[in-house]
Coordinates of C-alpha atoms in Angstrom, one line a residue:
M5 CA -6.4 54.6 -10.1
T6 CA -7.3 51.3 -11.7
R7 CA -2.6 50.4 -10.2
I8 CA -3.7 52.5 -6.7
V9 CA -6.7 49.9 -5.8
I10 CA -5.0 47.5 -6.9
V11 CA -2.6 47.1 -4.5
L12 CA -4.8 48.6 -1.6
L13 CA -6.8 45.2 -2.5
A14 CA -3.4 43.2 -2.4
L15 CA -3.0 44.8 0.6
L16 CA -6.2 43.9 2.1
V17 CA -6.4 40.3 1.3
A18 CA -2.5 39.6 2.0
P19 CA -2.7 40.5 5.9
M20 CA -6.7 38.1 5.3
S21 CA -4.8 34.7 3.9
L22 CA -1.4 35.3 6.4
A23 CA -3.6 35.0 9.4
Q24 CA -5.0 31.6 8.5
T25 CA -2.2 29.8 9.1
K26 CA 0.3 32.3 11.1
V27 CA 1.6 30.9 14.6
P28 CA -0.3 32.3 17.4
T29 CA 1.2 35.7 19.2
T30 CA -1.1 38.2 21.0
Q31 CA -2.4 36.8 24.4
S32 CA -6.0 36.4 23.3
E33 CA -4.4 34.2 20.3
I34 CA -2.7 31.8 23.0
S35 CA -5.4 31.2 25.1
M36 CA -7.5 29.9 22.4
G37 CA -5.3 28.1 21.6
F38 CA -5.4 25.3 18.8
A39 CA -9.7 25.2 19.9
P40 CA -11.4 27.0 16.4
V41 CA -9.7 24.7 14.4
V42 CA -10.3 21.8 16.9
K43 CA -13.5 22.5 16.8
R44 CA -13.7 22.2 13.3
A45 CA -12.4 19.1 12.9
A46 CA -12.5 16.4 15.9
P47 CA -16.9 15.9 14.6
A48 CA -14.6 14.4 11.6
V49 CA -12.9 11.6 13.0
V50 CA -14.1 8.5 14.4
N51 CA -13.6 4.9 16.6
I52 CA -13.3 2.0 14.7
Y53 CA -13.5 -1.4 16.4
A54 CA -13.1 -4.5 14.5
K55 CA -13.4 -8.0 15.3
I56 CA -11.0 -10.5 13.3
I57 CA -11.4 -14.2 13.6
T58 CA -7.6 -16.2 13.4
S59 CA -7.6 -19.6 13.6
G60 CA -4.1 -20.7 16.4
Q61 CA -1.4 -22.2 15.4
P62 CA -1.9 -26.4 14.7
N63 CA -0.7 -29.0 16.0
P64 CA 1.9 -30.8 12.9
F65 CA 0.6 -34.4 15.3
F66 CA -3.0 -34.0 14.5
S67 CA -2.3 -33.9 10.4
D68 CA -1.7 -37.4 11.0
P69 CA -4.7 -39.4 10.3
F70 CA -3.3 -42.0 13.0
F71 CA -3.8 -39.0 15.9
Q72 CA -6.6 -37.9 14.7
D73 CA -8.7 -41.0 15.3
F74 CA -7.0 -41.8 18.5
F75 CA -8.0 -38.1 20.2
G76 CA -11.1 -37.8 18.4
G77 CA -10.3 -34.1 17.1
F78 CA -9.5 -32.9 20.6
G79 CA -7.1 -30.1 20.8
A80 CA -7.6 -29.4 16.8
P81 CA -7.0 -25.5 16.0
Q82 CA -10.1 -23.6 16.9
Q83 CA -11.2 -19.3 15.8
R84 CA -10.1 -17.2 17.7
V85 CA -11.9 -13.3 17.8
Q86 CA -9.3 -11.0 18.5
N87 CA -10.9 -7.0 18.9
S88 CA -8.8 -4.1 16.7
L89 CA -9.0 -0.9 17.7
G90 CA -8.3 2.5 15.6
S91 CA -9.0 5.6 14.1
G92 CA -10.8 6.6 11.0
V93 CA -11.3 9.9 9.1
I94 CA -14.1 10.8 7.6
L95 CA -14.3 11.7 3.6
S96 CA -17.4 12.0 2.6
E97 CA -20.8 13.5 3.6
D98 CA -22.2 10.1 2.6
G99 CA -20.1 7.8 4.3
Y100 CA -17.1 7.0 2.7
V101 CA -14.2 6.4 5.2
V102 CA -10.2 6.3 5.9
S103 CA -8.5 4.0 8.4
N104 CA -4.9 1.9 8.3
Y105 CA -4.8 -1.5 6.6
H106 CA -3.5 -3.4 9.3
V107 CA -6.7 -1.8 11.4
V108 CA -9.7 -2.8 9.6
G109 CA -8.3 -4.9 6.5
M110 CA -8.9 -8.3 8.6
A111 CA -12.1 -8.1 10.1
S112 CA -15.0 -9.9 9.9
E113 CA -17.2 -6.8 11.5
I114 CA -16.0 -3.2 12.1
Q115 CA -18.8 -0.8 13.9
V116 CA -18.0 3.0 13.8
I117 CA -18.6 5.9 16.7
T118 CA -18.8 9.2 15.6
T119 CA -18.1 11.8 18.4
D120 CA -21.7 12.7 19.0
R121 CA -22.2 9.3 18.9
R122 CA -24.1 8.1 16.7
E123 CA -23.2 4.1 15.4
F124 CA -22.5 2.9 12.1
S125 CA -21.7 -0.8 10.5
A126 CA -19.1 -0.7 8.0
T127 CA -17.8 -2.8 5.1
V128 CA -14.4 -2.3 3.2
V129 CA -14.6 -1.0 0.0
L130 CA -11.2 -0.9 -0.9
G131 CA -8.6 -2.1 0.8
D132 CA -4.5 -2.2 0.1
E133 CA -2.2 -4.4 2.6
E134 CA 1.1 -2.8 1.0
S135 CA 0.2 1.3 0.8
D136 CA -2.0 0.3 4.4
I137 CA -4.7 1.8 3.8
A138 CA -8.2 0.9 3.8
I139 CA -11.5 2.7 2.3
L140 CA -14.9 1.8 3.8
R141 CA -18.0 2.7 3.2
L142 CA -20.6 3.2 6.3
D143 CA -24.7 1.7 6.0
E144 CA -27.1 4.6 5.6
A145 CA -24.6 7.5 6.4
K146 CA -26.1 11.0 4.9
D147 CA -25.0 14.5 6.9
L148 CA -21.5 13.6 7.9
Q149 CA -18.7 16.2 8.6
A150 CA -16.0 15.4 6.9
L151 CA -12.4 17.3 6.5
S152 CA -10.8 18.5 3.3
L153 CA -8.3 17.0 1.6
R154 CA -4.8 19.5 1.3
D155 CA -2.5 19.1 -1.6
S156 CA 0.2 17.8 0.6
D157 CA 3.0 18.2 -1.7
Q158 CA 3.2 22.3 -0.3
V159 CA 3.1 21.0 2.7
E160 CA 6.6 22.4 4.6
V161 CA 9.2 20.5 7.6
G162 CA 8.8 22.8 10.3
E163 CA 4.8 23.1 9.9
L164 CA 2.3 22.9 12.8
V165 CA -0.1 19.8 13.3
L166 CA -2.5 18.3 15.0
A167 CA -3.3 13.9 15.6
I168 CA -6.7 13.3 16.3
G169 CA -7.4 9.7 16.9
N170 CA -8.8 7.5 20.2
P171 CA -5.6 6.2 21.4
F172 CA -5.3 2.6 24.1
G173 CA -9.3 3.3 23.9
V174 CA -9.2 6.6 25.9
G175 CA -11.6 8.6 23.5
Q176 CA -10.8 11.1 21.1
T177 CA -7.5 12.4 22.5
V178 CA -5.9 16.3 20.7
S179 CA -1.6 16.0 19.9
S180 CA 0.5 18.5 18.9
G181 CA 3.6 19.2 17.2
I182 CA 5.6 20.1 13.9
V183 CA 6.1 18.5 10.3
S184 CA 9.4 16.3 11.3
G185 CA 10.2 15.3 7.9
L186 CA 9.5 14.5 4.4
A187 CA 9.5 11.7 1.8
R188 CA 10.8 9.3 4.8
S189 CA 10.2 5.6 2.5
G190 CA 10.1 2.5 3.7
A191 CA 9.8 3.4 8.0
A192 CA 5.7 2.3 8.2
T193 CA 5.3 -1.2 9.7
G194 CA 3.3 -4.1 7.8
K195 CA 4.3 -4.4 4.2
A196 CA 3.7 -1.0 4.3
R197 CA 5.9 0.6 1.6
G198 CA 5.3 4.4 0.7
Y199 CA 6.6 7.9 1.0
F200 CA 5.7 9.5 4.3
L201 CA 5.7 12.8 6.8
Q202 CA 6.8 12.4 9.5
T203 CA 5.8 14.3 12.8
D204 CA 7.0 14.7 16.2
A205 CA 3.6 15.2 17.1
P206 CA 2.5 12.3 19.6
I207 CA 1.3 8.9 18.2
N208 CA 0.4 5.7 19.9
P209 CA -1.7 2.4 19.2
G210 CA -5.1 3.0 18.5
N211 CA -4.5 6.6 16.9
S212 CA -3.5 4.6 14.1
G213 CA -5.9 5.7 11.1
G214 CA -6.5 9.1 12.7
A215 CA -6.4 12.0 11.3
L216 CA -2.7 14.7 10.9
I217 CA -4.2 17.7 10.5
D218 CA -2.9 21.2 9.6
V219 CA -3.5 24.8 11.3
N220 CA -6.5 25.3 9.3
G221 CA -8.1 22.2 10.3
D222 CA -7.8 20.1 6.4
L223 CA -6.3 17.0 7.0
I224 CA -2.7 16.4 5.3
G225 CA -2.4 13.2 6.4
I226 CA -3.3 9.5 7.8
N227 CA -1.2 8.8 10.9
T228 CA 0.5 5.3 10.4
S229 CA 3.3 3.5 11.8
I230 CA 5.8 5.1 14.9
L231 CA 9.3 3.7 15.6
S232 CA 9.6 2.6 19.2
R233 CA 10.9 0.6 21.6
S234 CA 8.8 0.6 24.1
G235 CA 5.1 0.9 21.9
G236 CA 5.1 4.5 22.9
S237 CA 5.3 7.6 21.3
N238 CA 9.3 8.4 21.3
G239 CA 8.4 11.3 18.8
I240 CA 8.8 9.8 15.2
G241 CA 5.6 9.4 14.0
F242 CA 4.2 8.4 10.3
A243 CA 1.7 9.7 7.7
I244 CA 0.3 9.1 4.6
P245 CA -0.1 11.8 2.8
A246 CA -2.7 13.2 1.7
N247 CA -2.4 12.9 -1.8
L248 CA -2.1 9.3 -2.1
V249 CA -5.8 8.8 0.0
R250 CA -6.8 11.0 -2.5
E251 CA -6.9 8.4 -5.7
F252 CA -7.8 5.7 -3.4
L253 CA -11.3 7.8 -2.5
R254 CA -11.4 8.1 -6.1
Q255 CA -10.6 4.7 -7.0
A256 CA -13.3 3.5 -4.6
R257 CA -15.9 6.1 -5.7
E258 CA -15.2 4.5 -9.2
G259 CA -16.2 1.4 -7.6
N260 CA -12.5 -0.8 -7.9
E261 CA -11.8 -4.0 -5.5
Y262 CA -8.5 -3.6 -5.5
F263 CA -5.9 -0.4 -5.5
V264 CA -4.5 -0.3 -9.0
R265 CA -1.1 1.3 -9.3
P266 CA 0.2 2.3 -12.8
W267 CA 3.2 0.0 -13.6
A268 CA 6.3 1.3 -14.4
G269 CA 8.1 -1.5 -15.5
I270 CA 11.7 -1.2 -14.2
A271 CA 13.8 -2.0 -12.5
G272 CA 15.5 1.2 -11.0
Q273 CA 18.1 1.9 -7.8
P274 CA 18.9 5.2 -5.5
M275 CA 21.5 7.3 -6.5
N276 CA 24.7 7.0 -4.5
A277 CA 27.9 8.8 -3.9
D278 CA 30.1 6.3 -5.6
I279 CA 27.2 5.7 -9.5
A280 CA 26.4 9.8 -9.1
E281 CA 30.8 9.8 -9.8
S282 CA 31.1 7.2 -12.6
L283 CA 27.9 9.2 -14.6
G284 CA 29.8 13.2 -13.8
L285 CA 27.1 14.1 -11.9
A286 CA 27.8 16.5 -9.3
L287 CA 25.3 15.0 -6.7
P288 CA 24.0 12.2 -6.5
E289 CA 20.2 12.8 -7.1
G290 CA 17.1 10.4 -9.0
V291 CA 16.3 6.7 -9.8
V292 CA 19.2 4.8 -12.3
I293 CA 17.2 2.6 -14.8
S294 CA 18.8 -0.6 -14.1
D295 CA 15.9 -3.0 -15.8
M296 CA 13.2 -2.5 -17.8
H297 CA 10.6 -5.0 -19.6
T298 CA 10.2 -4.3 -23.8
V299 CA 6.3 -3.1 -22.9
S300 CA 7.4 -0.5 -20.2
P301 CA 5.4 3.1 -20.9
L302 CA 8.9 4.5 -20.2
A303 CA 10.4 2.0 -22.8
Q304 CA 7.8 4.0 -25.1
A305 CA 8.2 7.4 -23.3
G306 CA 11.9 6.9 -25.1
F307 CA 13.8 5.2 -21.7
S308 CA 16.8 3.4 -21.7
V309 CA 18.6 1.5 -19.6
G310 CA 21.2 3.3 -17.7
D311 CA 18.9 7.1 -17.5
V312 CA 18.0 8.7 -14.9
V313 CA 15.4 9.5 -13.4
T314 CA 15.1 13.0 -10.9
H315 CA 11.8 14.4 -11.0
V316 CA 8.2 13.1 -11.3
D317 CA 6.0 15.8 -12.0
G318 CA 8.2 18.4 -10.6
E319 CA 9.0 16.8 -7.5
P320 CA 12.1 15.2 -6.7
V321 CA 12.6 11.3 -6.4
N322 CA 15.6 9.2 -4.9
S323 CA 14.1 6.4 -4.5
P324 CA 12.1 3.1 -5.7
S325 CA 8.9 3.6 -3.5
E326 CA 9.0 7.7 -4.0
M327 CA 9.0 7.5 -8.0
M328 CA 5.8 4.5 -7.3
F329 CA 3.9 7.6 -5.1
R330 CA 4.3 9.8 -7.2
M331 CA 2.8 7.8 -10.0
S332 CA 0.0 6.4 -8.2
V333 CA -0.3 10.3 -7.0
T334 CA -1.2 10.7 -10.9
G335 CA -4.4 7.2 -11.4
I336 CA -3.8 4.9 -14.2
G337 CA -5.2 7.0 -17.5
G338 CA -2.8 10.6 -16.4
V339 CA 0.5 11.0 -18.1
S340 CA 3.3 12.2 -16.3
T341 CA 6.1 14.3 -16.7
M342 CA 9.4 13.0 -15.8
T343 CA 12.6 14.8 -15.9
R344 CA 15.1 12.5 -17.6
L345 CA 19.5 12.3 -17.2
R346 CA 20.9 10.8 -19.9
D347 CA 24.9 11.8 -20.4
G348 CA 25.0 14.8 -18.3
E349 CA 22.3 16.6 -19.8
R350 CA 18.5 17.2 -18.8
G351 CA 15.2 16.4 -20.3
E352 CA 11.3 16.2 -19.9
V353 CA 9.3 13.4 -21.3
S354 CA 5.4 12.5 -21.0
V355 CA 5.1 8.8 -19.6
A356 CA 1.8 7.5 -19.9
M357 CA 0.4 5.6 -16.5
I358 CA -1.3 2.3 -17.7
E359 CA -1.5 -1.2 -15.7
A360 CA 0.6 -3.8 -16.3
P361 CA -0.9 -5.8 -19.7
D362 CA -2.3 -9.1 -19.2
E363 CA -0.7 -9.5 -22.9
P364 CA -0.1 -12.9 -23.8
P365 CA -2.5 -14.0 -20.9
A366 CA -1.7 -15.3 -18.6
E367 CA -3.8 -18.3 -19.2
D368 CA -4.6 -19.1 -15.5
I369 CA -5.9 -23.0 -13.9
K370 CA -6.7 -23.6 -10.7
L371 CA -6.1 -27.8 -10.5
D372 CA -8.8 -29.6 -8.8
D373 CA -9.5 -33.4 -7.2
Q374 CA -8.1 -35.2 -10.2
T375 CA -4.2 -34.1 -9.9
V376 CA -1.4 -35.0 -7.5
L377 CA -1.5 -30.9 -5.7
P378 CA -5.1 -30.1 -5.9
G379 CA -5.7 -26.5 -5.6
L380 CA -2.5 -24.9 -6.9
V381 CA -2.9 -21.9 -9.4
V382 CA -1.1 -21.4 -12.0
A383 CA -0.5 -18.7 -14.1
R384 CA 1.6 -18.0 -17.4
A385 CA 4.6 -15.6 -17.0
N386 CA 3.7 -11.7 -18.1
P387 CA 4.0 -7.9 -17.1
A388 CA 0.6 -8.7 -15.0
V389 CA 1.7 -11.4 -13.2
I390 CA 5.4 -10.4 -13.3
A391 CA 3.6 -6.9 -11.2
Y392 CA 1.4 -8.6 -8.7
L393 CA 4.3 -11.6 -7.5
G394 CA 6.6 -9.7 -7.6
L395 CA 8.6 -11.6 -10.0
P396 CA 12.5 -10.7 -12.1
L397 CA 11.1 -8.5 -15.4
S398 CA 12.6 -11.1 -17.5
A399 CA 10.9 -14.0 -15.7
K400 CA 9.2 -15.9 -18.5
G401 CA 7.2 -19.8 -18.4
V402 CA 4.9 -21.1 -16.1
V403 CA 4.5 -19.8 -13.0
V404 CA 2.9 -20.3 -9.2
V405 CA 0.3 -18.4 -8.1
D406 CA -0.9 -20.0 -5.2
P407 CA 0.5 -23.5 -4.3
G408 CA -2.7 -24.5 -2.7
P409 CA -2.6 -26.8 1.1
Y410 CA -0.7 -29.8 -1.1
G411 CA 1.5 -27.8 -3.0
A412 CA 2.5 -25.8 0.3
R413 CA 2.7 -29.1 1.6
A414 CA 5.3 -30.0 -0.7
G415 CA 7.2 -27.6 -0.6
L416 CA 5.9 -25.1 -3.2
Q417 CA 6.1 -21.5 -2.7
H418 CA 4.4 -18.5 -4.5
G419 CA 6.9 -16.8 -7.1
D420 CA 8.2 -20.4 -8.2
I421 CA 8.6 -20.3 -11.5
V422 CA 8.4 -24.5 -12.7
D423 CA 11.1 -25.8 -15.3
G424 CA 9.9 -29.2 -16.2
I425 CA 8.5 -32.1 -14.3
N426 CA 9.4 -35.7 -14.2
G427 CA 12.2 -34.7 -16.5
E428 CA 9.4 -33.2 -19.0
A429 CA 9.4 -29.5 -20.0
M430 CA 6.8 -26.7 -18.8
E431 CA 5.6 -25.1 -21.3
T432 CA 1.7 -24.6 -20.4
T433 CA -0.8 -24.0 -17.8
E434 CA -1.9 -27.6 -19.6
D435 CA 1.0 -28.9 -19.3
I436 CA 1.1 -28.4 -16.1
R437 CA -2.6 -30.0 -15.6
Q438 CA -1.5 -32.8 -18.0
A439 CA 1.8 -33.6 -16.3
L440 CA 0.4 -33.3 -12.5
T441 CA -2.6 -35.6 -13.7
E442 CA -0.4 -38.7 -15.2
T443 CA 2.2 -39.7 -13.0
G444 CA 4.0 -41.9 -11.5
R445 CA 4.4 -42.8 -7.7
W446 CA 7.3 -40.1 -7.2
V447 CA 7.1 -36.7 -8.8
R448 CA 9.6 -34.5 -9.1
L449 CA 9.5 -30.7 -9.5
D450 CA 12.0 -29.1 -11.6
L451 CA 12.0 -25.2 -10.6
Q452 CA 13.2 -21.7 -10.5
R453 CA 12.5 -19.2 -7.2
R454 CA 14.3 -16.3 -6.8
G455 CA 17.2 -16.9 -9.9
Q456 CA 18.6 -20.5 -7.8
K457 CA 17.5 -23.4 -9.8
L458 CA 16.1 -26.4 -7.4
S459 CA 14.0 -29.9 -7.4
L460 CA 12.2 -31.1 -5.1
R461 CA 10.7 -34.7 -5.2
F462 CA 7.4 -36.2 -3.1
R463 CA 5.7 -39.4 -3.4
Q464 CA 1.9 -38.7 -4.5

């Protein structure tokens, strides 16, 4: 009897679960379309209006004191106000909203308008240009309608999806399509490097930061960019997966001022057919470790140069950006299980997710007006500095973190390694301060830039 009851319950529950995601088939279902889903999800999608203050390009003549005196400041660069239009998605009842960094990241004033015409001032509490994600906090917001975040790893190609946003400022608009592809890396605009869902649901300017939802009304991604020659939708749009948005929201709630990514401490390259053949693999898969820092968490877990990482937490990774996405979703303090391929044998290895260590201490300093290059910021190369500046893992010495106005004019760039000044070797940041305080008429900087040696010479 017990077995019969269990079977009957299973038969009753199965159609109910299938009904939540099935494609409409009857005339009555087709006539309703996606209206119930939109009615439930649309109030959680907001319009965002942002003001961005920029400076005009300065005329090089006006840096000359003669022309400054002659023209009396006329023609000097002036500030301009640019208006940015986009969308956002409410993530919590107490006013956390997600949008794109390129919409609000540099804004001086942000207004958020809900579907019921309420207006809120907003502040960016956590933004990241690389991922093109910004988390906003609405002032004095409460009892807002929020969208649930779905596990984006469960999304499949061919699923029906809806894109909700404010294209071209015409007002909230809904478009439909399917998930066209998964694991699209490096396809977004700006500096975003990530792991995107691809959809053919029409996405246009103003949709940025809006919602990509499934047929249950759950958020699976944040619309971020399109591939287009005309600027309009050509049916190739990209959305940031909800799992990464969830980690951003967690860090924002914890009070982080910037998004903290786990540090792998490795350099890797995607597997190709030639490398796969040399390793005796039937198919090209995974990321080949080509370099590794001595204190890398992967090194501590037993990885070596030449190993191949094929999966992170059970999900395939075929590029360094996909691997970083998986680690970012796990977050600092977590543990990821990585599948290692070595000498034809696979194994599961647990790797701790840590921040890039600030050891040995960076000893960063900013030079003052008593030096030749005031405003120059230098630091000692360590894992944290290497990760921040994107330097080779083997970088050593004193590194330019910010050239400052005078350093940039002299030709310095962030990431330059300062080997010597006026023929004297530079070992510490204090050596840099001392050397640029006591100089003659001419200054010579010996540098390493992207693996090349060069010298800059200028008169103070």
